[in-house]
Amino acid sequence: MDRLLLRMAGWARNPPSGRRVVFFLAVLAICLAVAALNWAGWWPEALTLQKTRPPRVQVTP
């Protein structure tokens, strides 16, 4: 928690540039768009990772 407060204080003293804010908002918008596509069921199957089981380890006594 203290680390977060120190970071916020640093941003208050030296705010990020306009380009950095726009970049952050663009990344946030892309993440929200991907999450919305996934939630709506419109995410293509080709981009979905296949759920695989981890390899089984055979232990012989």
Coordinates of C-alpha atoms in Angstrom, one line a residue, residues 2-3 19-20 23 26 28 32 34 36-37 39 41 45 51-52 54 58 60-61:
D2 CA 2.8 2.4 0.8
R3 CA 4.4 1.7 -2.6
R19 CA 1.5 11.0 -25.3
R20 CA 2.0 8.6 -22.4
F23 CA -0.9 5.5 -25.1
A26 CA -5.3 3.1 -26.1
L28 CA -6.7 0.1 -21.9
L32 CA -11.4 -3.8 -22.8
V34 CA -10.7 -8.0 -26.3
A36 CA -15.8 -7.7 -24.5
L37 CA -15.4 -9.8 -27.6
W39 CA -17.5 -12.2 -23.1
G41 CA -18.6 -15.1 -27.6
E45 CA -11.5 -20.2 -31.9
K51 CA -6.7 -26.6 -22.8
T52 CA -4.2 -29.5 -22.4
P54 CA 0.1 -31.5 -18.1
Q58 CA 5.3 -42.3 -14.3
T60 CA 8.1 -46.8 -10.8
P61 CA 8.8 -48.3 -7.4

